[in-house]
Short mmCIF file of C-alpha atoms in Angstrom, two decimals:
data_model
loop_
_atom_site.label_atom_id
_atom_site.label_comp_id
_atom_site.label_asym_id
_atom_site.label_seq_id
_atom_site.Cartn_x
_atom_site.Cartn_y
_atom_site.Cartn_z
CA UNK A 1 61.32 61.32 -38.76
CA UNK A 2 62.48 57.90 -39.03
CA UNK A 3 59.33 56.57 -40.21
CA UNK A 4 59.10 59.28 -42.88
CA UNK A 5 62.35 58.17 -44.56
CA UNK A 6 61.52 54.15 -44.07
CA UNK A 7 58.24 54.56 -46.11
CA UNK A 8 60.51 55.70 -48.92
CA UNK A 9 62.18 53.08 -49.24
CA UNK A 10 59.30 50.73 -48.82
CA UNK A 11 57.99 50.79 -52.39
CA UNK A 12 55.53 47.77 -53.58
CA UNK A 13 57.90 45.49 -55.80
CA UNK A 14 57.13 41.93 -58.06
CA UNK A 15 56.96 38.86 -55.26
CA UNK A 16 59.11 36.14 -56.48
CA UNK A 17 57.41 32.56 -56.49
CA UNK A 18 58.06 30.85 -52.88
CA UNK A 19 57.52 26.73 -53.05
CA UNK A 20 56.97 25.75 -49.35
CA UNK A 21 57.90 21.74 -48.33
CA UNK A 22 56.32 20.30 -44.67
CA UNK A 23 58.94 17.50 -44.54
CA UNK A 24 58.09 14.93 -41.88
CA UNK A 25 59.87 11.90 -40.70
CA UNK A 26 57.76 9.53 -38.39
CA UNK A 27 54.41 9.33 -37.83
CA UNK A 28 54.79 9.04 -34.11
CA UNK A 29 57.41 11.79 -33.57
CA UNK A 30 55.26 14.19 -35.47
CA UNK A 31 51.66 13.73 -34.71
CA UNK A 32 49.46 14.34 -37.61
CA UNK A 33 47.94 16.86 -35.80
CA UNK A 34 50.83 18.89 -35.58
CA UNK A 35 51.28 18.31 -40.19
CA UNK A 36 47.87 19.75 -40.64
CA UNK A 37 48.58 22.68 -38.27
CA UNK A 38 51.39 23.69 -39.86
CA UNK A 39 49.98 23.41 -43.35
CA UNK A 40 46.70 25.45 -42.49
CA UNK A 41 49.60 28.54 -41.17
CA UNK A 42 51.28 28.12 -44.29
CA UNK A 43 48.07 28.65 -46.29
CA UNK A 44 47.16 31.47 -43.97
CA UNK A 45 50.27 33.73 -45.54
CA UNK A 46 49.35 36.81 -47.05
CA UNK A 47 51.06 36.06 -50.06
CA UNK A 48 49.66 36.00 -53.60
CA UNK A 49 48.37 32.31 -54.69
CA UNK A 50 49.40 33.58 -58.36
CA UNK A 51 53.35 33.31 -57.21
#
């Protein structure tokens, strides 16, 4: 029953933009490695590239 009255209220609305920062501070402290892996699961959101 609950999930009958949740997919009410889940109606489709209009994504707001979203600006994502990968702030780092040392080179040695972060390991590139670590940058690019973080940037490739940002790009993996399923979130429109439009917003």
């Amino acid at each position: 029953m609950w999930a009958l009255n949740q997919a009410y209220h889940w109606q489709l609305m209009e994504l707001l933009g979203m600006d994502v920062f990968i702030c780092t501070e040392d080179l040695y402290k972060e390991p590139p490695i670590g940058v690019v892996n973080t940037a490739l699961s940002v790009m993996a959101y399923d979130y429109p590239m439009e917003k």
